[in-house]
Each structure stands twice: as C-alpha cells, then as structure tokens.
Tab-separated table of C-alpha atoms and ligand atoms in Angstrom:
chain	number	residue	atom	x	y	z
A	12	UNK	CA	-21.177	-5.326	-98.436
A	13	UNK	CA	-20.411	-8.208	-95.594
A	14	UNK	CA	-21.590	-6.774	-92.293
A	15	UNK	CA	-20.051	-7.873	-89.220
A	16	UNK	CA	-22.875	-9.639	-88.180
A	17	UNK	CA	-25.971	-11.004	-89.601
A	18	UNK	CA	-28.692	-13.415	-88.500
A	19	UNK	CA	-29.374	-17.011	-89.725
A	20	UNK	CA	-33.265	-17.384	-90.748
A	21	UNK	CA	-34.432	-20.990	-91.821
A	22	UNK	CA	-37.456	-22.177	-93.246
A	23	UNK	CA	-38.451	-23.651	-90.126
A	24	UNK	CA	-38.168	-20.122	-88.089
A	25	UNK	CA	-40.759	-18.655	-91.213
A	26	UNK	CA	-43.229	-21.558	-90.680
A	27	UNK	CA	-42.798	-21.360	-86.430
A	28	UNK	CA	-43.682	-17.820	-86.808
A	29	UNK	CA	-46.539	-17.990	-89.338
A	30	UNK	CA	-48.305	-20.802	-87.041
A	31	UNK	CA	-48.773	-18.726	-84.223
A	32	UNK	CA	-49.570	-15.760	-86.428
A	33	UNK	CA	-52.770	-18.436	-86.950
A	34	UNK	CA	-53.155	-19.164	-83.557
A	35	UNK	CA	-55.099	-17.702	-80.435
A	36	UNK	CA	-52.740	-15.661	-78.774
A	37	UNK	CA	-49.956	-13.126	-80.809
A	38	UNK	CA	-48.770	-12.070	-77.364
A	39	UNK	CA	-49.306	-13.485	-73.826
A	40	UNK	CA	-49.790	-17.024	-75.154
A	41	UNK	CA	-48.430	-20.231	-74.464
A	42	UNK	CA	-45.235	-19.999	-76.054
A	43	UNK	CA	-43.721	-17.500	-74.368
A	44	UNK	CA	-43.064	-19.972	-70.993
A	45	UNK	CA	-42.446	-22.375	-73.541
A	46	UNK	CA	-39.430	-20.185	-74.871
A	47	UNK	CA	-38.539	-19.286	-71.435
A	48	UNK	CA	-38.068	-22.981	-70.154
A	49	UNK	CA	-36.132	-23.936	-73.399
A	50	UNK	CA	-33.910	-21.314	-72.454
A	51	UNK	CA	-33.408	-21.513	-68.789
A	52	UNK	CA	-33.161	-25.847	-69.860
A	53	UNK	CA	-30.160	-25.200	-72.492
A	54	UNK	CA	-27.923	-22.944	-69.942
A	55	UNK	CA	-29.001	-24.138	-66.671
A	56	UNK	CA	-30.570	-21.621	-64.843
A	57	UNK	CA	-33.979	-22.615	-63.111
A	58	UNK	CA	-36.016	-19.920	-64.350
A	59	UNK	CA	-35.678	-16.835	-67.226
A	60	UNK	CA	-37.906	-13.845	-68.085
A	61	UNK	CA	-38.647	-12.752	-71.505
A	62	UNK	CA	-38.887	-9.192	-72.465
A	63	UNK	CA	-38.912	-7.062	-75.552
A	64	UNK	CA	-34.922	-6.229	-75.561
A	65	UNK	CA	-31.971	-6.687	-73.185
A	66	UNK	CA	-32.230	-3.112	-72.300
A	67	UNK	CA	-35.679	-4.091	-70.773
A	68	UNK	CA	-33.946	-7.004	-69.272
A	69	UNK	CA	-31.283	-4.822	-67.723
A	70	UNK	CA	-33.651	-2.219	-66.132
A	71	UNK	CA	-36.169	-4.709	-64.207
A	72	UNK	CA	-33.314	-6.664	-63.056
A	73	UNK	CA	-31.665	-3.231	-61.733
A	74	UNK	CA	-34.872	-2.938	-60.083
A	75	UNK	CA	-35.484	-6.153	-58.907
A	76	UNK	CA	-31.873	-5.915	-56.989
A	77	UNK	CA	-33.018	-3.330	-55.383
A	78	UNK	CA	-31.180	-0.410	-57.256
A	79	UNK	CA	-32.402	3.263	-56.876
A	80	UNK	CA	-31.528	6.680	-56.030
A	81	UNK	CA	-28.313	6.666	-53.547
A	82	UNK	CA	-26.941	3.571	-54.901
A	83	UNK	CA	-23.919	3.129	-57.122
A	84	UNK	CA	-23.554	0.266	-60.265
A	85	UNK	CA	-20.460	-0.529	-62.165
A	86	UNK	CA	-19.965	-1.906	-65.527
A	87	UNK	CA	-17.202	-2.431	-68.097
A	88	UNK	CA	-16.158	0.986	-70.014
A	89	UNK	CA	-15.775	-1.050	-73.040
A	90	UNK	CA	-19.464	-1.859	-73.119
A	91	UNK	CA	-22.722	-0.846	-75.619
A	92	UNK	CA	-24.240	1.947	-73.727
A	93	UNK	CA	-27.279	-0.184	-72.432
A	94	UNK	CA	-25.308	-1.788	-69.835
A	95	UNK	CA	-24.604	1.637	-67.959
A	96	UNK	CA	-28.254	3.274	-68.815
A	97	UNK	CA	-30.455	0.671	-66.631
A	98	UNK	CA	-28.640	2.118	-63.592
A	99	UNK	CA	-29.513	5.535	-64.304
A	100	UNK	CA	-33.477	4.440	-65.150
A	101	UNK	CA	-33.022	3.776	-62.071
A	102	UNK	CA	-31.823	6.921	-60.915
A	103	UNK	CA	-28.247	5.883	-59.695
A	104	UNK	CA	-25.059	6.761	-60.139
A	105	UNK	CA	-22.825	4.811	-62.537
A	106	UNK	CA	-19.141	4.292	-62.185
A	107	UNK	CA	-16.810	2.186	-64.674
A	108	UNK	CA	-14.201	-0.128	-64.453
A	109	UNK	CA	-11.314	-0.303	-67.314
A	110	UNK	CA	-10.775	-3.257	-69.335
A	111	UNK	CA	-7.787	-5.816	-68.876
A	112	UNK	CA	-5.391	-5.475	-72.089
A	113	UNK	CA	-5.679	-9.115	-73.021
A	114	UNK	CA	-9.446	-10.559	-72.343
A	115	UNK	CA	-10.776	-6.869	-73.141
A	116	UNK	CA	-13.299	-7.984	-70.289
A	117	UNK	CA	-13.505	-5.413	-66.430
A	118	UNK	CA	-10.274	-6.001	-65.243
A	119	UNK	CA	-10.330	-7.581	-62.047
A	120	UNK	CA	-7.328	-6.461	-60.633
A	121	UNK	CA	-8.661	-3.232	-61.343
A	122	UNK	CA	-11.877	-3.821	-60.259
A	123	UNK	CA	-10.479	-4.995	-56.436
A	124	UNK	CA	-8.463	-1.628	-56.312
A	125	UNK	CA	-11.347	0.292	-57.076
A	126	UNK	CA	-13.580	-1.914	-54.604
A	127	UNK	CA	-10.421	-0.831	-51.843
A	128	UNK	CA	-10.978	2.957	-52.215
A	129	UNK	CA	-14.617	2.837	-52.957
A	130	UNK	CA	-14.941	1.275	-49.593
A	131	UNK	CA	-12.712	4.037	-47.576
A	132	UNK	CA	-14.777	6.619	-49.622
A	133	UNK	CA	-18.029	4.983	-48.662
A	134	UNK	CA	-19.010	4.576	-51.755
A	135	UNK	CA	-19.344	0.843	-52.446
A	136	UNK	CA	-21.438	-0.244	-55.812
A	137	UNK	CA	-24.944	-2.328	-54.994
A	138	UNK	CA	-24.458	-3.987	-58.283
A	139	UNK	CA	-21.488	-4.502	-60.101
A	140	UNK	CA	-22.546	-5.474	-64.210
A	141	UNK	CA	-19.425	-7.545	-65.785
A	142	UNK	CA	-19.785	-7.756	-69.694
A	143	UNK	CA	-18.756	-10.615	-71.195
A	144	UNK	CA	-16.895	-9.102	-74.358
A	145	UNK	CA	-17.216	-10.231	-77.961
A	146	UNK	CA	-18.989	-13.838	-75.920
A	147	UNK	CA	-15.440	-14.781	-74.247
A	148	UNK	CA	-16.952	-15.085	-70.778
A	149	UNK	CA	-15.154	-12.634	-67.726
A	150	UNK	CA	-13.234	-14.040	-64.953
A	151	UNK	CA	-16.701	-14.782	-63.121
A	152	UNK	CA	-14.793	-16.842	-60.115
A	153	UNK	CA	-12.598	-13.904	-59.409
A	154	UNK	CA	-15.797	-11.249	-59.309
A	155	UNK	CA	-17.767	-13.999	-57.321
A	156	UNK	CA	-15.484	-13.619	-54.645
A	157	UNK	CA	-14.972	-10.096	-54.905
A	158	UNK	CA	-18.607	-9.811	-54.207
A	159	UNK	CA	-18.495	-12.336	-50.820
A	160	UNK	CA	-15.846	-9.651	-49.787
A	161	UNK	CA	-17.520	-6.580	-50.557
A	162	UNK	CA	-20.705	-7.064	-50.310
A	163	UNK	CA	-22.467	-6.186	-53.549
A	164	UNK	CA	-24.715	-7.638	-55.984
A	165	UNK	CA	-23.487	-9.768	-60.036
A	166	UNK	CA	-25.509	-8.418	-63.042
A	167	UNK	CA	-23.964	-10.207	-65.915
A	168	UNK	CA	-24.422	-8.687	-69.395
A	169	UNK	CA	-24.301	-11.963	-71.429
A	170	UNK	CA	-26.007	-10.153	-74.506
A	171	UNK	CA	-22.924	-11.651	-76.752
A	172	UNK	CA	-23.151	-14.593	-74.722
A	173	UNK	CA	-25.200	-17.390	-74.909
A	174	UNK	CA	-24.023	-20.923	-75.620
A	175	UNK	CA	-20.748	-19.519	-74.318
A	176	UNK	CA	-18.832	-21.493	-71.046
A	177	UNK	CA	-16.174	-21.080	-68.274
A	178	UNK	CA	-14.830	-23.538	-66.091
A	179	UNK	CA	-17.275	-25.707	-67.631
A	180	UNK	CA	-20.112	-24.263	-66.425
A	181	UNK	CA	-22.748	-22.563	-68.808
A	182	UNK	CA	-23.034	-18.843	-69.038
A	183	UNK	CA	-26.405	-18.176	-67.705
A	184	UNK	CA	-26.470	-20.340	-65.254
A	185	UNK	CA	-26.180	-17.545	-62.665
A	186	UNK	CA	-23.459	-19.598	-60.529
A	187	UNK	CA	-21.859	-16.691	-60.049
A	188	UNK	CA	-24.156	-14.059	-60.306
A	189	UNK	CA	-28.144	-13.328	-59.352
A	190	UNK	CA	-29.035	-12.682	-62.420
A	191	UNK	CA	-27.910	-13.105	-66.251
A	192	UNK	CA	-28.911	-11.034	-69.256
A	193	UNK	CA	-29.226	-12.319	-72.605
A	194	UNK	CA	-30.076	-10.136	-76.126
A	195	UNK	CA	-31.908	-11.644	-78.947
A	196	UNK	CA	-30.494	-8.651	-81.286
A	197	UNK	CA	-30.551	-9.802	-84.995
A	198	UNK	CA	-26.479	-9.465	-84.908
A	199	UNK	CA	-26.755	-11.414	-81.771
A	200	UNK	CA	-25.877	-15.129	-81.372
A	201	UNK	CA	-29.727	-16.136	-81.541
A	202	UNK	CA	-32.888	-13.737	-82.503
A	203	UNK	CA	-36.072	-12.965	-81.940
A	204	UNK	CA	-36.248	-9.465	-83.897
A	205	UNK	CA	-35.777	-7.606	-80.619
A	206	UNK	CA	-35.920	-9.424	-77.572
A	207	UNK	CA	-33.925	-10.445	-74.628
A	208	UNK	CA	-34.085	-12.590	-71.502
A	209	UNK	CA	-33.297	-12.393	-67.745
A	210	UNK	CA	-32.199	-15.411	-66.084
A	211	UNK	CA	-31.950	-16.328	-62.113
A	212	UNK	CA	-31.962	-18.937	-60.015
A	213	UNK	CA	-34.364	-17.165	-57.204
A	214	UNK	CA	-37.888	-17.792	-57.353
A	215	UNK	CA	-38.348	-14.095	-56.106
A	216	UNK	CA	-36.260	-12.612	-58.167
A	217	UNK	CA	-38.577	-14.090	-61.208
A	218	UNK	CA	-41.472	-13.332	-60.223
A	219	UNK	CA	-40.592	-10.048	-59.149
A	220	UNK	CA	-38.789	-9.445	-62.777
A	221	UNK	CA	-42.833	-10.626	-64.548
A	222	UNK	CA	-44.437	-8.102	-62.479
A	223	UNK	CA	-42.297	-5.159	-63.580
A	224	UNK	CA	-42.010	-6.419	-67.226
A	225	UNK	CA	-46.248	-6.225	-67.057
A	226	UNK	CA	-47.026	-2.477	-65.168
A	227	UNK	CA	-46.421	-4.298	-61.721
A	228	UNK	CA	-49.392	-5.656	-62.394
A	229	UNK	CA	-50.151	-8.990	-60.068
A	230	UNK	CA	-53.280	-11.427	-61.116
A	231	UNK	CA	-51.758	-14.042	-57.758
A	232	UNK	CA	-54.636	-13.918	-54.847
A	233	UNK	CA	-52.352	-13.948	-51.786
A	234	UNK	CA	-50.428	-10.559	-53.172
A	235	UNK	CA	-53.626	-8.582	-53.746
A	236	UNK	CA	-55.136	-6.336	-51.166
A	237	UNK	CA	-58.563	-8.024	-49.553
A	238	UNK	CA	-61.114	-5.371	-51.179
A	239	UNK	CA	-65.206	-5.009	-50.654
A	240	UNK	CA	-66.337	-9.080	-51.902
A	241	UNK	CA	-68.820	-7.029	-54.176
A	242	UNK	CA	-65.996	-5.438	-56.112
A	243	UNK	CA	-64.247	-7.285	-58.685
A	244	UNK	CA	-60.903	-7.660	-58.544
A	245	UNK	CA	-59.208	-10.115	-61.214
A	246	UNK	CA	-55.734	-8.088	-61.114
A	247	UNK	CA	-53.859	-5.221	-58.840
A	248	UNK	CA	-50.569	-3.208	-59.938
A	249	UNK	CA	-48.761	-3.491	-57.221
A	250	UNK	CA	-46.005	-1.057	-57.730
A	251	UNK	CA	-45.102	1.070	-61.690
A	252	UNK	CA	-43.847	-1.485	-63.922
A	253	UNK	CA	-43.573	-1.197	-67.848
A	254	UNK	CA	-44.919	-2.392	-70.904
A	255	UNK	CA	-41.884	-4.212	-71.285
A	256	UNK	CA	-43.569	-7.755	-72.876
A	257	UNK	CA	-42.052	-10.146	-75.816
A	258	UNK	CA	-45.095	-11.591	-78.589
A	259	UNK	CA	-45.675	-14.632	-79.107
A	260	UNK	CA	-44.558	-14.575	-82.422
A	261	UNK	CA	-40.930	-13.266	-81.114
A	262	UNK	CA	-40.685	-16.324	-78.407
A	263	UNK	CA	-41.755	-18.907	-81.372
A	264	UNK	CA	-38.470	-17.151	-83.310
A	265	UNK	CA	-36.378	-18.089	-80.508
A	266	UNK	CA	-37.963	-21.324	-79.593
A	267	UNK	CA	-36.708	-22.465	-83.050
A	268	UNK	CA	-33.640	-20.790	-83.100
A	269	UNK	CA	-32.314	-22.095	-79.574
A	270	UNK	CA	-32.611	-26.004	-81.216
A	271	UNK	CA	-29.984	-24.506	-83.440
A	272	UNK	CA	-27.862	-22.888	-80.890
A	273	UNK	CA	-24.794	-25.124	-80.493
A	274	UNK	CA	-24.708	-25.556	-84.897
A	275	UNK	CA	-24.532	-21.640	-84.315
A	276	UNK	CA	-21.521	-21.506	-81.616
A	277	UNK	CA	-19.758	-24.337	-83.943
A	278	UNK	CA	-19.964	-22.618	-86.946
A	279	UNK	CA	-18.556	-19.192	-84.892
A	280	UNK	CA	-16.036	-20.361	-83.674
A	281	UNK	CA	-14.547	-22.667	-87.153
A	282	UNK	CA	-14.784	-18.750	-88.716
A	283	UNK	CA	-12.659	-17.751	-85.834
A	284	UNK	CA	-10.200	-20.687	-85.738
A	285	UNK	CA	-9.824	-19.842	-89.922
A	286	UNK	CA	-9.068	-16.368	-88.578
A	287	UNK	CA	-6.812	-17.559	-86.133
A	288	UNK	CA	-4.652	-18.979	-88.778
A	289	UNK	CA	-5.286	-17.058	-91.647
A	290	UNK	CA	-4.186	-13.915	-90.038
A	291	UNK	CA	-1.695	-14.764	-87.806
A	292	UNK	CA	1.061	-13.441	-90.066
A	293	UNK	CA	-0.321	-10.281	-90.330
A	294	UNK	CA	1.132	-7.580	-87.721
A	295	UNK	CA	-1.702	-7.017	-85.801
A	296	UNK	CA	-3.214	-8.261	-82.209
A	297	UNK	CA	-6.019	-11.043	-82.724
A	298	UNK	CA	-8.331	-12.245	-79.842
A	299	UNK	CA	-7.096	-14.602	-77.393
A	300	UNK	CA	-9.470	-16.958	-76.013
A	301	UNK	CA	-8.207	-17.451	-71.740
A	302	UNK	CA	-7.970	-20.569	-70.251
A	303	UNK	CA	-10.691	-22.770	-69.722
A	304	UNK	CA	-13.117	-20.411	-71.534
A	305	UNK	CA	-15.037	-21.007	-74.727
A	306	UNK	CA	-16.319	-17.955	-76.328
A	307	UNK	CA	-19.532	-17.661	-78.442
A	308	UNK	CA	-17.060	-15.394	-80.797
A	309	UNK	CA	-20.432	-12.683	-81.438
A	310	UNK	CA	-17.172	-10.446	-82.674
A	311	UNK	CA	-13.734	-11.220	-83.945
A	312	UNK	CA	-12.213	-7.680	-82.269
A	313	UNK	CA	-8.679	-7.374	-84.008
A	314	UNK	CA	-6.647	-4.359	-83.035
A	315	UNK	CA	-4.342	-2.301	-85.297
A	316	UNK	CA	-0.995	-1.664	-83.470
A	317	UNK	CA	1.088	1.536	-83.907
A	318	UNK	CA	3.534	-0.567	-85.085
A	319	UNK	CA	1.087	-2.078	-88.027
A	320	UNK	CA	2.415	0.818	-89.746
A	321	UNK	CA	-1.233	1.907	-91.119
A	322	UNK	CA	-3.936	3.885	-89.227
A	323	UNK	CA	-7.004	1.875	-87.482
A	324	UNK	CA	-8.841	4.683	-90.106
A	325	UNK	CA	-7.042	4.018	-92.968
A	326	UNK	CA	-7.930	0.104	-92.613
A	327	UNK	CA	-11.764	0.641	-91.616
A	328	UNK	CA	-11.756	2.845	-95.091
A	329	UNK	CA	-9.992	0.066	-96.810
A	330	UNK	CA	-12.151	-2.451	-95.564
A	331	UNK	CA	-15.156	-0.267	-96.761
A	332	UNK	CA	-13.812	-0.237	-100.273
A	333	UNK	CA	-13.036	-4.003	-100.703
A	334	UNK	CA	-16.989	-4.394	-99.668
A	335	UNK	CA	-16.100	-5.091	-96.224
A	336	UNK	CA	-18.496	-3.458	-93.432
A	337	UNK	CA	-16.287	-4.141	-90.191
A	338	UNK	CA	-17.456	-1.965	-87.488
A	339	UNK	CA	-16.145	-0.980	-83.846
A	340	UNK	CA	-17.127	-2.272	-80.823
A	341	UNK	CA	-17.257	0.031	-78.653
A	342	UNK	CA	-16.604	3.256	-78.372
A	343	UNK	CA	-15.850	3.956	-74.485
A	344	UNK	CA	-19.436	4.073	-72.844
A	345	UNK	CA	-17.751	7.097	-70.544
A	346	UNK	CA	-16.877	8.870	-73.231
A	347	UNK	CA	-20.491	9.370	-75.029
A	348	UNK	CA	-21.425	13.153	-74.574
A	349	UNK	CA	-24.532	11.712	-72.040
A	350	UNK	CA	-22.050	10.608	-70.052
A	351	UNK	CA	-19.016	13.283	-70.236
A	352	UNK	CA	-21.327	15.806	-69.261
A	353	UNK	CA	-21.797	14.401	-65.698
A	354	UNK	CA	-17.801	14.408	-65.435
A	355	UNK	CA	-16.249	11.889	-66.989
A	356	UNK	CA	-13.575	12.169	-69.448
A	357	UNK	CA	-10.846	11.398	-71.899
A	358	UNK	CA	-8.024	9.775	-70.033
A	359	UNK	CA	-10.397	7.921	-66.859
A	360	UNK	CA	-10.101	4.554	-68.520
A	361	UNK	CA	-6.960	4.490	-71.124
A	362	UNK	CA	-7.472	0.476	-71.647
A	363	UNK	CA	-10.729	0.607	-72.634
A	364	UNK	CA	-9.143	3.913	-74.663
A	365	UNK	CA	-6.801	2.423	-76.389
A	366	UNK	CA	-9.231	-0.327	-77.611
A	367	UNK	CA	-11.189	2.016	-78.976
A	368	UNK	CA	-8.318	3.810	-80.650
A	369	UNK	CA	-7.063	0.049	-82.605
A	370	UNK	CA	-10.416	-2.215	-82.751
A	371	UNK	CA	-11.738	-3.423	-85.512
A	372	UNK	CA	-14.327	-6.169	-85.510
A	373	UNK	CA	-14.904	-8.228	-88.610
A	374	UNK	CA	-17.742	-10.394	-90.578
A	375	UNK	CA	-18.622	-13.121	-88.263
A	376	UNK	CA	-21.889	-14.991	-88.554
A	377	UNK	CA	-23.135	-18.607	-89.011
A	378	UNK	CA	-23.697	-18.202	-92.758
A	379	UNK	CA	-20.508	-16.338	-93.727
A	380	UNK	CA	-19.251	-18.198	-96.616
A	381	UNK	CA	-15.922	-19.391	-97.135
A	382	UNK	CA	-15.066	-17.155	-99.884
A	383	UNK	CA	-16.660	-14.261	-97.944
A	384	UNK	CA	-14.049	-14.854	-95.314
A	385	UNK	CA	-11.416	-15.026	-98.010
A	386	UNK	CA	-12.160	-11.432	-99.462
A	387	UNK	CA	-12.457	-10.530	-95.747
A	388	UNK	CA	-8.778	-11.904	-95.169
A	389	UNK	CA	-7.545	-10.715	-98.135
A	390	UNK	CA	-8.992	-7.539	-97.925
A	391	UNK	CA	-7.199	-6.792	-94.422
A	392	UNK	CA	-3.998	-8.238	-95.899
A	393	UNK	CA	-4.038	-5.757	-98.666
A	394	UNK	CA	-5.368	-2.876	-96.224
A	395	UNK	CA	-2.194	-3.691	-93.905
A	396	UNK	CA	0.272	-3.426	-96.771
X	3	LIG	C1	-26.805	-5.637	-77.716
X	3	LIG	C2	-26.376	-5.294	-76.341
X	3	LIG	C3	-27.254	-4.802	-75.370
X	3	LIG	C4	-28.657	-4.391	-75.688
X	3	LIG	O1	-29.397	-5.377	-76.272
X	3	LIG	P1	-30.853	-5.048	-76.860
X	3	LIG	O2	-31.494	-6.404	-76.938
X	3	LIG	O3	-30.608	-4.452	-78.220
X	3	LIG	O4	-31.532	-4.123	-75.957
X	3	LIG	C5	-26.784	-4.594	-74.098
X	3	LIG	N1	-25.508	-4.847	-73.766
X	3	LIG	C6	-24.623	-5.291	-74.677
X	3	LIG	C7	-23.224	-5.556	-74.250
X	3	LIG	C8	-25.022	-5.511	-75.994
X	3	LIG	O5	-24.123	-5.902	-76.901
C-alpha cells in the first residue's frame, strides 16, 4: 500500500538519536533549546517552545492568550479536530468559520461577516485559530487586519506548515499572528515521533508557554514567593500546568531533520508540480496554489466533481484496490458527534461540506518514488474511467 504520507528517516537521524540515548540527559537536556533555536532561526520567529505534540502546543498557547471560561475561539471547519479542542481544555466556547471554495483555507470574507454580527451579538472571539490547509498558507494580511479592527487575538495552526511562505515572509514568523503552531507528526513535513512547537515573538508569551508545558512550575528567583531563609526552595508551581515536555531524544530527531527541511519542501512540491501536469486532463478539481504563496504541499487534496461521473466512494475503493491508501482530510470538525451534540449540525458550514463530500488526498512524501506516483496517477485515471 502507498499511504498518503510517510516520514523520511536517514542514517544520520538513527545515529543523532542513539548519541543522546548515550548521553546525560534523555529529557531536559541541552538539546532541546538547541532544537528550539534551530527552529525559531530557520522561520524567523525570536523564540519557540517545544512540547510533546501540537495539541500540547495548542492548549498552553490558548492559555497563555488568556483563553478561559466566557471566552469564544474560532477555527477553520475544515480542520483535524485538535485545532477546535484546545479551546474547550480551556473551557470556552468554540465557533467555526467555513472554508473559501478555492484556497480550502477560513474564508475571509466569511470570516468579516461573521466578525459583523458577532460584534452586534456581543459575542466577539478572543482568539481566532486560521489553519493553513494542506501547507498553502491563509490570507494572513487580510486576518491581520481583521484582528486591528476587531480586537481579537491570531493562533495560527501551521501543523502542515513549516518551510511554507506568503508574501515572502516565512510561516512562523508570527508577523501576523502572536503565536504559531507547528506538528512534528510522522506524516508531517518534519518529525520527531510526536512532537510539536509553539512559536512567538513575545518574550512573555515564551516564558509563560515553558511554565505551563512543566506543571507551572518556575525555578526563576524574582517569580518565587520570599519564604522562611531556613526553608529550601529551589522551585515553586506557580499556577497548574502539565506534563506536557518533548525528550531529548525527540528534539535530536528534529534537530537533524530541520537541516533537511528545504530538500523536504523541494521534493513536495516537484511531486505536486508532476501532479499538476499529470492529472490535469482528468475531470476533476486539483489544488491551486494563490498568489504569492508557496505551499509545503503536506497533502495533494483533489476533489471528485459531480460531474466526474464516478462517486468520491467509488474512487477511494478504487484507489484501495490498485494499492493506493489516499485518505480524507477532513471530515468537518463541526460535524464529529463531540461536537453535534452541543448544537451544531449538517448544513452550518456547506463549503467545508462539500469538501468533505469530493476530497481525496493522495501519496505525497519526500521519498515517493517516481513509479509510485505513476501507479498513483494511473490508478486515479483508471478509477475515473
Ligand atoms: C496534525 C495536526 C494537529 C495535531 O498535531 P499533533 O502533533 O498530532 O498533536 C493539529 N492541527 C492540525 C491541522 C493537524 O493537521
């Protein structure tokens, strides 16, 4: 089977690993800041935060924004679940925003109607997540200055995004937002087994974002409370944080595969320019990439039209049977039983819907081969006819 997505391990990654496996310190050790400065170096953000998964990353920034009971976050419907969840650790409401028909990204048009309303309802989101879908990066200008207008706060979900750009500026660099999320997912465009990263660009946001990801735990003498001089006091927790830490031998995984980062994003996005081509002739929709965006490509979405003649089912099944594992990304995050039981439904975001109803994403990874991508192509020709 060729899975949509697969990571890239080299012999250098193995011996990285295996010589802190050797060393003093499996977690908490040196080469965590080391990974975190690598990272924050190659997108341009002054600091970043490692933690065991984006989903981690997601909930202490939530926190670290300020989010809590009362308050109201948006996100993208067409989204992986995670990026609606950290609200509600938080305890606050969520709210979505449809997709725009071409990018597949929160529809900003949309997004400034809602904004309208939500502002004679007095109900304005706190945070407002964009997702940047499939790595082509979301019209981040646009939200920016929604934002100045409305008052509320950027999360971006960049989990499929990392060594992508816009305007030529980096995704991650937090220009337009407070704080950017990356996942280190296997099918992600980098890996550290499970792992993810917060960036910002505010000193306080960082530091705030350790403390959480360590039980709020503080070892810095001008936080801690003055206590009797006979007691001993090397650490305070300061307020409940989590257990929310990468190893050491995760961080020395992504230290070595961030020096291969832009040979990932190259090889991505040659598989997507042979799709381009390839299946052009073929009646179905293929990603577009916008203007004056460059996409990571972490998924090649294609949709099957009504007019394609053949069933979005009947070409996953055929897919299946040539040995091709294409999956869907994503179901509808409203439409998850979770979150249809506090009142959403079918019909809320019919974009995002739709999408759902005609995706397909196919194999797209650094080390699909060239005749892997053939089968794939001819697989989806022969599905289609
Ligand atoms: C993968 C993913 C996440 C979660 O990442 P983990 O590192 O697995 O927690 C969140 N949001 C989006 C959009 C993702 O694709």
């Amino acid at each position: 089977m060729i899975p949509y997505g697969r990571q890239s391990i080299s012999a250098l990654d193995i011996d990285s690993v295996v010589d802190v496996l050797r060393s003093d310190f499996l977690t908490q050790g040196p080469v965590i800041p080391r990974f975190e400065a690598a990272v924050a170096a190659s997108v341009g953000a002054d600091f970043g935060v490692a933690v065991n998964s984006a989903t981690s990353a997601l909930h202490i920034a939530c926190l670290a924004l300020g989010v809590g009971s009362g308050d109201v976050v948006w996100t993208s419907a067409n989204t992986f679940v995670a990026s609606a969840n950290c609200a509600r650790y938080c305890g606050a409401e969520i709210d979505f925003v449809d997709i725009d028909p071409v990018s597949y990204n929160m529809c900003t048009a949309q997004l400034r109607e809602k904004l309208i309303q939500a502002r004679v309802s007095g109900k304005l989101p706190k945070v407002v997540i964009p997702v940047h879908f499939a790595g082509q990066p979301c019209n981040m200008l646009e939200i920016h200055s929604l934002s100045k207008e409305f008052g509320f706060k950027i999360l971006e979900d960049a989990s499929h995004a990392i060594g992508a750009s816009y305007s030529g500026l980096r995704v991650g660099s937090c220009t337009h937002s407070s704080i950017v999320v990356f996942s280190f997912h296997p099918v992600k465009i980098i890996t550290t087994g499970e792992g993810g990263m917060a960036m910002t660009n505010s000193l306080e946001l960082a530091e705030r974002m350790r403390r959480l990801r360590t039980h709020g735990i503080t070892t810095d003498k001008s936080l801690m409370q003055a206590r009797a001089s006979e007691e001993i006091w090397n650490y305070q927790q300061l307020e409940l944080g989590f257990n929310y830490r990468m190893t050491d031998m995760q961080a020395a995984l992504g230290l070595s595969q961030l020096a291969r980062l832009n040979e990932y994003i190259t090889a991505r996005r040659r598989i997507a320019k042979t799709y381009d081509t390839q299946l052009k002739c073929l009646p179905i929709t293929l990603p577009r990439e916008g203007p004056d965006l460059q996409s990571s490509y972490h998924l090649y979405s294609v949709r099957i039209p009504k007019q394609a003649g053949k069933t979005q089912r009947h070409v996953f099944n055929s897919l299946i049977e040539s040995g091709v594992a294409a999956n869907l990304h994503y179901i509808p995050a409203h439409r998850h039983p979770y979150y249809e039981n506090m009142g959403f439904k079918l019909g809320d975001f019919p974009e995002s819907e739709q999408f759902h109803r005609e995706a397909l994403s196919l194999p797209i990874y650094p080390e699909l081969q060239p005749e892997q991508q053939k089968l794939v192509i001819d697989a989806l020709g022969g599905a289609l006819a």
